[in-house]
């Protein structure tokens, strides 16, 4: 990523990376992301091409894919070459993509290579009955029977009115969730994100696509990069509650990697209602996600509200044996965004659920500053305590859920709103100049029937010198909703963050909110 700093919870000064960075890459992909968000026009798709479009049948299996990835890791990496047939501009890419053209594997449509957006071609194979055939001639698969090389693909609904899954660029992919809207992205793997050097972007170079029936598809992919190769399998299902993907991967390290991010997620956060400084846009909030949720192996539930920091910030939340984590869009009220074009209220959340024990490690959150909605500035991923060394093999499995439901919700209360502002009561000038007020609203079944006399408190663990005032109380007229207000002195805090949760009788009633505090 472009703005980097050392592995610390403290804000750090940004630094320019020498190679093309995530921020620049995001700006290019953002233009293609607009393509995803175009109105859902009906697109005529005809039956997949003739045998002349495909090469001969070859045996295909997961074991062979893994074996090939392992063999590739023993060879030097070769940088990909831009396609000679890449179209010149975004408008041409749109014209080739939307309209009448042939589909693959039932409902799969191709994206063309495009200069400056996705210039490298990928190989596409169809899988049937344990054999595969490579697409060797793309005539008929782009609008107007135009010649182009595929850069990726999208999966359409059976009625061709909408696409619900797309793979395009490096190892990025996204799904539309349960409200037919794209938002945040996932990646196959991340290499050295948030490090004081250039981030590496391994790419899916080859795909094997198998039709499993209406709204179901199995995708295998080969990953390649300077430091890692890999084999991936995605079993994808589109339903009323969103999109689920059962993922398994085998990674092979060509060389040591300082920061190997597993199940990475990328999103955008410009500002929300908690931002004390307005950004100059008329819309009240602009973000694809509003927080990071974590379910640690010890049972603790954490919530980290996202921010657009003045300086790049990296945080690692301890989560040994992690049971789940994800970037969520909890706020889904249209009037909070007032955007009837981008529809941020419909953006899906993405929840990662590890299959098996991932061992000791942390969920890392990287937030960098942005002054617009066109660039991704948020990343989250799993980071194992085990050092990633050349020659290693890493096998993992996890489930991805793209949905507008809250996959992190339990019987305990969750944080649904945060604000910041001046400390003390209105008009009160007798407060320290360096103090600040933080407000957290919680909702959930665990709060049902509790009153001011129920002994509910706000637990922070902060020293007395840092807490000027603290209160926890039910919000009048709002069922099962409690508010915590904290007037804090950041200069007296032991770290630049506060951890707060609702407690009663020594038992937690809510998830733990981890809020960054700038002195």
Coordinates of C-alpha atoms in Angstrom, one line a residue, residues 195-392:
X195 CA 5.2 -2.0 5.5
X196 CA 7.8 0.7 4.8
X197 CA 8.4 -0.8 1.4
X198 CA 6.5 -1.5 -1.8
X199 CA 3.6 -3.9 -1.4
X200 CA 3.6 -7.0 -3.6
X201 CA 0.5 -8.0 -5.6
X202 CA 0.4 -11.7 -6.5
X203 CA -2.2 -12.4 -9.2
X204 CA -4.6 -15.0 -10.2
X205 CA -3.2 -16.0 -13.6
X206 CA -5.4 -18.9 -14.6
X207 CA -9.0 -19.9 -13.8
X208 CA -11.0 -23.1 -14.1
X209 CA -14.7 -22.6 -14.0
X210 CA -17.3 -25.3 -13.3
X211 CA -21.1 -24.8 -13.5
X212 CA -22.8 -26.3 -10.5
X213 CA -26.3 -25.2 -11.3
X214 CA -28.4 -22.0 -11.0
X215 CA -26.6 -19.4 -8.9
X216 CA -23.8 -21.8 -8.1
X217 CA -20.3 -22.0 -9.5
X218 CA -17.0 -23.6 -8.6
X219 CA -13.9 -21.6 -9.4
X220 CA -10.3 -22.9 -9.2
X221 CA -7.5 -20.4 -9.6
X222 CA -3.7 -20.4 -9.9
X223 CA -1.9 -17.7 -8.0
X224 CA 1.6 -16.4 -8.9
X225 CA 3.9 -13.7 -7.6
X226 CA 7.5 -12.9 -6.8
X227 CA 7.2 -14.4 -3.3
X228 CA 4.4 -16.9 -3.5
X229 CA 2.5 -19.3 -5.6
X230 CA -0.8 -20.9 -4.8
X231 CA -3.8 -23.1 -5.6
X232 CA -7.3 -21.9 -4.7
X233 CA -10.8 -23.3 -4.9
X234 CA -14.0 -21.2 -4.4
X235 CA -17.4 -23.0 -4.1
X236 CA -19.8 -20.0 -4.6
X237 CA -23.5 -19.8 -3.9
X238 CA -25.9 -16.9 -4.5
X239 CA -29.0 -16.8 -2.4
X240 CA -31.5 -14.4 -0.7
X241 CA -29.1 -13.8 2.3
X242 CA -26.2 -12.9 0.0
X243 CA -23.2 -14.8 -1.4
X244 CA -21.2 -17.5 0.3
X245 CA -17.9 -18.9 -0.8
X246 CA -16.2 -21.9 0.7
X247 CA -12.5 -21.3 0.1
X248 CA -9.5 -23.6 0.4
X249 CA -6.0 -22.6 -0.5
X250 CA -2.5 -24.1 -0.6
X251 CA 0.3 -21.5 -0.7
X252 CA 4.0 -22.1 -1.5
X253 CA 6.6 -19.5 -0.5
X254 CA 9.4 -18.8 -3.0
X255 CA 11.1 -16.5 -0.5
X256 CA 10.7 -15.1 3.0
X257 CA 7.7 -12.8 3.5
X258 CA 7.8 -10.3 6.3
X259 CA 4.0 -9.9 6.4
X260 CA 1.9 -12.6 4.9
X261 CA -1.8 -11.5 5.1
X262 CA -4.4 -14.3 4.9
X263 CA -8.0 -13.8 3.9
X264 CA -7.4 -10.1 3.3
X265 CA -10.2 -7.6 2.8
X266 CA -10.0 -4.2 1.2
X267 CA -12.5 -1.3 1.7
X268 CA -13.1 2.4 1.7
X269 CA -13.9 4.8 4.5
X270 CA -13.9 8.5 4.0
X271 CA -16.1 9.8 6.9
X272 CA -19.1 9.2 9.0
X273 CA -21.2 10.9 11.7
X274 CA -18.4 10.7 14.2
X275 CA -16.0 12.8 12.2
X276 CA -15.5 16.1 13.9
X277 CA -14.2 17.8 10.7
X278 CA -16.5 17.8 7.7
X279 CA -14.9 16.8 4.4
X280 CA -16.7 19.4 2.2
X281 CA -19.1 16.9 0.6
X282 CA -22.9 17.4 1.1
X283 CA -23.6 13.8 1.9
X284 CA -23.7 13.0 5.7
X285 CA -21.6 9.8 5.4
X286 CA -19.5 8.1 2.8
X287 CA -18.0 4.6 3.4
X288 CA -18.2 1.0 2.1
X289 CA -17.6 -0.3 5.6
X290 CA -17.9 1.3 9.1
X291 CA -16.1 -1.1 11.3
X292 CA -14.0 -4.2 11.8
X293 CA -15.6 -7.0 13.8
X294 CA -13.5 -9.8 15.4
X295 CA -14.6 -13.0 17.2
X296 CA -11.4 -14.3 19.0
X297 CA -10.8 -17.8 20.0
X298 CA -11.2 -17.0 23.7
X299 CA -14.8 -15.9 23.0
X300 CA -14.2 -12.1 23.1
X301 CA -16.1 -10.0 20.6
X302 CA -14.4 -6.9 19.4
X303 CA -15.5 -3.9 17.3
X304 CA -13.1 -1.4 15.8
X305 CA -14.9 1.7 14.3
X306 CA -13.1 2.7 11.1
X307 CA -11.6 6.1 10.7
X308 CA -9.9 8.3 8.1
X309 CA -6.8 9.1 10.2
X310 CA -4.6 12.2 9.7
X311 CA -1.6 9.8 9.7
X312 CA -1.5 6.2 8.6
X313 CA -2.4 3.8 11.4
X314 CA -1.8 0.1 11.8
X315 CA -3.3 -1.9 14.6
X316 CA -3.0 -5.6 15.5
X317 CA -5.8 -7.1 17.6
X318 CA -4.8 -10.3 19.3
X319 CA -7.1 -13.2 18.3
X320 CA -5.5 -16.6 18.9
X321 CA -7.6 -19.3 17.3
X322 CA -9.7 -16.7 15.6
X323 CA -13.3 -17.8 14.9
X324 CA -14.3 -15.0 12.6
X325 CA -13.5 -11.4 11.5
X326 CA -14.8 -9.1 8.8
X327 CA -15.3 -5.5 7.6
X328 CA -19.0 -4.7 8.1
X329 CA -21.4 -2.0 7.0
X330 CA -23.7 -2.0 10.1
X331 CA -25.3 1.4 9.3
X332 CA -27.8 0.6 6.5
X333 CA -30.2 3.6 6.7
X334 CA -30.5 5.6 3.5
X335 CA -31.1 8.9 5.3
X336 CA -27.7 8.5 6.9
X337 CA -26.0 8.7 3.5
X338 CA -28.5 10.4 1.2
X339 CA -26.8 8.9 -1.9
X340 CA -29.2 7.6 -4.5
X341 CA -26.4 6.7 -7.0
X342 CA -23.7 4.9 -5.1
X343 CA -26.2 3.5 -2.5
X344 CA -23.7 3.2 0.4
X345 CA -26.6 2.0 2.6
X346 CA -26.7 -1.2 0.5
X347 CA -23.0 -2.1 0.5
X348 CA -22.5 -5.6 1.8
X349 CA -20.4 -6.7 4.8
X350 CA -17.8 -9.5 4.4
X351 CA -17.3 -12.0 7.2
X352 CA -14.4 -14.5 7.2
X353 CA -15.0 -17.7 9.1
X354 CA -11.8 -19.9 9.5
X355 CA -12.3 -23.6 9.1
X356 CA -10.1 -25.4 11.6
X357 CA -7.7 -23.8 14.1
X358 CA -5.5 -21.1 12.5
X359 CA -3.3 -21.0 15.6
X360 CA -1.8 -18.0 17.3
X361 CA -1.9 -14.6 15.6
X362 CA -3.7 -11.4 15.2
X363 CA -6.2 -9.6 13.0
X364 CA -4.4 -6.6 11.5
X365 CA -6.2 -3.4 10.5
X366 CA -4.5 -0.8 8.2
X367 CA -6.1 2.6 7.8
X368 CA -4.6 5.3 5.7
X369 CA -5.8 8.9 5.0
X370 CA -7.9 9.7 2.0
X371 CA -9.7 12.8 0.7
X372 CA -12.1 11.1 -1.6
X373 CA -14.3 8.0 -2.1
X374 CA -12.5 6.7 -5.2
X375 CA -9.6 5.0 -3.4
X376 CA -9.5 2.0 -1.1
X377 CA -7.8 3.1 2.2
X378 CA -8.7 0.2 4.5
X379 CA -7.3 -3.3 4.7
X380 CA -7.8 -6.1 7.2
X381 CA -6.3 -9.6 7.3
X382 CA -5.1 -12.5 9.5
X383 CA -1.4 -12.5 10.4
X384 CA 0.0 -15.7 11.9
X385 CA 2.7 -15.6 14.6
X386 CA 4.6 -18.2 12.5
X387 CA 7.2 -16.6 10.4
X388 CA 6.7 -17.0 6.6
X389 CA 9.8 -18.6 5.3
X390 CA 11.0 -19.7 1.8
X391 CA 10.1 -23.3 1.0
X392 CA 7.1 -23.4 3.4

